[in-house]
Every structure is written in C-alpha cells, then in structure tokens.
PDB file of C-alpha atoms in Angstrom:
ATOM      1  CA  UNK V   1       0.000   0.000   0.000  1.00 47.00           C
ATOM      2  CA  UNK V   2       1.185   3.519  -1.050  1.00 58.00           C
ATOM      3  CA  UNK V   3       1.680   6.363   1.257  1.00 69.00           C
ATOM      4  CA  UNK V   4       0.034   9.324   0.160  1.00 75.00           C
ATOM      5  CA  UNK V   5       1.828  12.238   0.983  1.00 79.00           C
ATOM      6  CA  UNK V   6      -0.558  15.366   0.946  1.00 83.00           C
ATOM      7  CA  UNK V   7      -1.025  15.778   4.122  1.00 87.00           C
ATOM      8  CA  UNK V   8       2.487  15.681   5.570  1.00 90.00           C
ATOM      9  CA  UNK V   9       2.698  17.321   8.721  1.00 92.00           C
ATOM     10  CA  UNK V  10       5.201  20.017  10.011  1.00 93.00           C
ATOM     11  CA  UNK V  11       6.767  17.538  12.344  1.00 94.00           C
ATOM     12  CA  UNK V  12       7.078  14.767   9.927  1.00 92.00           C
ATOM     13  CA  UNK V  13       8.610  17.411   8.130  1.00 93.00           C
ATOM     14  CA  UNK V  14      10.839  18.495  10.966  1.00 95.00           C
ATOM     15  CA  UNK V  15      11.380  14.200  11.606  1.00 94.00           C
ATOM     16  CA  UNK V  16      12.680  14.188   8.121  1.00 93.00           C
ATOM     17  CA  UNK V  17      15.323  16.952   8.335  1.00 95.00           C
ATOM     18  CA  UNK V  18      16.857  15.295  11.673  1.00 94.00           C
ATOM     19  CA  UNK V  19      16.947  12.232   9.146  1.00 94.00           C
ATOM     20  CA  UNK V  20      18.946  13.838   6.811  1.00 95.00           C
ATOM     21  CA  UNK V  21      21.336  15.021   9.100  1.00 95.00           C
ATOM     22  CA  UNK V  22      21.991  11.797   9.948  1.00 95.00           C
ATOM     23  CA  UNK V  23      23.692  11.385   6.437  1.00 95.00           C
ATOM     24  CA  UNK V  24      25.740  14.438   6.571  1.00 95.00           C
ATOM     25  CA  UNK V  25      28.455  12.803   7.887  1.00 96.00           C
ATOM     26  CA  UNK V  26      31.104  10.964   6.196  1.00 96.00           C
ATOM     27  CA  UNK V  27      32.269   8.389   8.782  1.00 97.00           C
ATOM     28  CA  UNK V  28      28.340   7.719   9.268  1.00 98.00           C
ATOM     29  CA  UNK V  29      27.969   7.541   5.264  1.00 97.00           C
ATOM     30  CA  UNK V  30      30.940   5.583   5.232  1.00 97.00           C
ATOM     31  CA  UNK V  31      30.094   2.927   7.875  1.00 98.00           C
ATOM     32  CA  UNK V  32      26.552   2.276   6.893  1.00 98.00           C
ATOM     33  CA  UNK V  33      28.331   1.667   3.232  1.00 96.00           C
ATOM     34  CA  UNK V  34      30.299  -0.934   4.812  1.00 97.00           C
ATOM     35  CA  UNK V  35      27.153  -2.578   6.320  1.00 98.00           C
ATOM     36  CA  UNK V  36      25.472  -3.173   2.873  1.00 96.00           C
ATOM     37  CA  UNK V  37      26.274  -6.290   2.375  1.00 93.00           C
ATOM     38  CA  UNK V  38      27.356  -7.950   5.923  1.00 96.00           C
ATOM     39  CA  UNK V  39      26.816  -7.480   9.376  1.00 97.00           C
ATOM     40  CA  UNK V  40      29.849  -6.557  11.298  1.00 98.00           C
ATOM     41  CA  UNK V  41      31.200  -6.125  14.498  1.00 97.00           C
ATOM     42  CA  UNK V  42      33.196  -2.469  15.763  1.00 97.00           C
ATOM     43  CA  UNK V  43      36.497  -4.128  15.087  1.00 96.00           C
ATOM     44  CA  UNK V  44      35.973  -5.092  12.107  1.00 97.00           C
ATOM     45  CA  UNK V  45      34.580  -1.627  10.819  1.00 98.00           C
ATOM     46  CA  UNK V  46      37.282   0.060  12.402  1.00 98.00           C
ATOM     47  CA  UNK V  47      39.912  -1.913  10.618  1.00 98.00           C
ATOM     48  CA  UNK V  48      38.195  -1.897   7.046  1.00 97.00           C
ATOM     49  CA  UNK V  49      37.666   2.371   7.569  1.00 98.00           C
ATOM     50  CA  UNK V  50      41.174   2.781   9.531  1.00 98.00           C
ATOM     51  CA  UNK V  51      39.692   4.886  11.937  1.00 98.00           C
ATOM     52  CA  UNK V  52      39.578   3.948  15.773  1.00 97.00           C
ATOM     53  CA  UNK V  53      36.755   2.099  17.453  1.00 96.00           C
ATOM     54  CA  UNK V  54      35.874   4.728  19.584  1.00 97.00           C
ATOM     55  CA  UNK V  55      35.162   6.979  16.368  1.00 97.00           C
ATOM     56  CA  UNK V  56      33.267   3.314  15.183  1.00 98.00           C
ATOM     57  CA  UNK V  57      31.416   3.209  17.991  1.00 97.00           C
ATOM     58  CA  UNK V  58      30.081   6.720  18.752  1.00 97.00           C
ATOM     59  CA  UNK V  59      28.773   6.517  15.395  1.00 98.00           C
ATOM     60  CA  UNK V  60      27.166   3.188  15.334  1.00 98.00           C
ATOM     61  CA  UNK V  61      25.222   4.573  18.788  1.00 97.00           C
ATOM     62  CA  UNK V  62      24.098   7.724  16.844  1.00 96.00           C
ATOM     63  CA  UNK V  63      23.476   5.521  13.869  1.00 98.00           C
ATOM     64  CA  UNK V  64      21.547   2.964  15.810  1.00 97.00           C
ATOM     65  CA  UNK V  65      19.109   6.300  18.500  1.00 96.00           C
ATOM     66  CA  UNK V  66      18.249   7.152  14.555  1.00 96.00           C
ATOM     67  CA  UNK V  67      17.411   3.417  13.650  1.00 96.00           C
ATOM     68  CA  UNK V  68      19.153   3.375  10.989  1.00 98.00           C
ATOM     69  CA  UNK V  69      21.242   0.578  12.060  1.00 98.00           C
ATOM     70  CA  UNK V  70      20.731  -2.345  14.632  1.00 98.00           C
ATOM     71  CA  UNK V  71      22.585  -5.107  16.706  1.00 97.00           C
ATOM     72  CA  UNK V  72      22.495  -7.816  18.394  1.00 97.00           C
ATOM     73  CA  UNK V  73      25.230  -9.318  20.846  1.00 95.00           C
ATOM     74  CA  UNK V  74      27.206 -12.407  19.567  1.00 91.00           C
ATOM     75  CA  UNK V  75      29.357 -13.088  22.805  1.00 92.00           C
ATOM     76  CA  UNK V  76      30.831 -10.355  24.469  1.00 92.00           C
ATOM     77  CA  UNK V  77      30.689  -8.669  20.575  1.00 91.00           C
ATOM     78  CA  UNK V  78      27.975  -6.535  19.124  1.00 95.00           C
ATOM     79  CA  UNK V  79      26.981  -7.265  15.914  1.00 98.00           C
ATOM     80  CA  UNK V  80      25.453  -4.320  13.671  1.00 98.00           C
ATOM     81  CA  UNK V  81      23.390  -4.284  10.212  1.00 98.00           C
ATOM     82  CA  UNK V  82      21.756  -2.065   8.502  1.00 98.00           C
ATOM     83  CA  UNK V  83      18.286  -1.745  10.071  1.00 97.00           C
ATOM     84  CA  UNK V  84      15.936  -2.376   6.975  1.00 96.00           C
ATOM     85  CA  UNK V  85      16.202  -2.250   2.839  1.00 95.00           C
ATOM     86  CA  UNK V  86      15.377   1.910   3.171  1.00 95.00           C
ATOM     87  CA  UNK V  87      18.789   2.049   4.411  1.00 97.00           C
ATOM     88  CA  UNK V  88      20.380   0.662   1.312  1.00 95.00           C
ATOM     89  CA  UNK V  89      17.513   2.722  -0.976  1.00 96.00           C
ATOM     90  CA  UNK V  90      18.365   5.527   0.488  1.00 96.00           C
ATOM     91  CA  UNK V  91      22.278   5.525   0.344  1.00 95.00           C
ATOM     92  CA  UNK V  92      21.748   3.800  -3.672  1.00 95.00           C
ATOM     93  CA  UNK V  93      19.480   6.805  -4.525  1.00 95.00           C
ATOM     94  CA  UNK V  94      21.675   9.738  -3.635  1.00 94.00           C
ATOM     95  CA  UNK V  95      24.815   7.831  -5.822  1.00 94.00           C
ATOM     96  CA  UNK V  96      22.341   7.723  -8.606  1.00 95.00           C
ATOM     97  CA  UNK V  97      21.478  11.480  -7.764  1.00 94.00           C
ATOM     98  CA  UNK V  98      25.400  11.959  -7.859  1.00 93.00           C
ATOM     99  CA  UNK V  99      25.729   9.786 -10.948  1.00 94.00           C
ATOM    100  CA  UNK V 100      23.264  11.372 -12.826  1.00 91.00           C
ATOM    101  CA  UNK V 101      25.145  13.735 -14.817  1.00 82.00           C
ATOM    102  CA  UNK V 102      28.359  12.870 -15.361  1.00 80.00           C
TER     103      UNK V 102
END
C-alpha cells in the first residue's frame, strides 16, 4: 500500500530533516556503506575504515538512536546491520542522484 503524501505534517517534516542530518556525515555515510552487504562487528569496521573504534562506535550509537542501524550481541561482541532495505535505498538513490550527470 502507497503512502500518500498530501497531508504531511510540520513535524514529519521536521522528523525528516533530523533524518537527513543523519547522512551528513562521512564516517556515518561511510560505515553504513560498509554494512550493505554484511553485518559486522566495531572491530571489524574500524579496521576496514582505519579509523579507531571509539570513532566506530560513537557513530554506530548515533546511527543505531536514529534506527538506521541495529545489533544484536554475539558473545561479548555486538553485531550491527543495517536496520531495513530503506537504508540501502536511500544511500543507492543519492549515488544515482550523484551519478546522474556525469
């Protein structure tokens, strides 16, 4: 079923703006990149982006208050995905925005 979206209200619209600022940051772009495909733990991100886990982490708890991404514990490890297929969409969309033109 469709959304219609005529009646959008100011704090949807406010909802959506906090949204976006998720993405204006590269780490955070860069990390949920890194999740396409496979779930992985901090360490793991924080090797493949060479930046340290702290960074990783404080990211993937921003990341994860905007749901955006989500874990679950493995062990004494947390183990983060992307949260649903939007997350992908949304990431795919703006490199075919990018794309577009050149």
């Amino acid at each position: 079923m469709e959304k219609s979206f005529e009646n959008v209200s100011n704090n949807d619209l406010f909802d959506l703006a906090n949204l976006f600022k998720v993405f204006s940051d590269s780490t955070r772009i860069r990390i949920l990149f890194s999740l396409f495909d496979y779930e992985k733990n901090v360490n793991t991100i924080s090797k493949e982006l060479n930046l340290s886990q702290s960074a990783i982490s404080h990211q993937l708890r921003y990341l994860k208050d905007s749901n955006l991404v989500k874990s679950q514990r493995d062990g004494q490890a947390m183990i983060y995905a992307l949260s649903d297929r939007h997350v992908k969409f949304i990431i795919k969309l703006g490199l075919e925005h990018l794309y577009e033109d050149r």
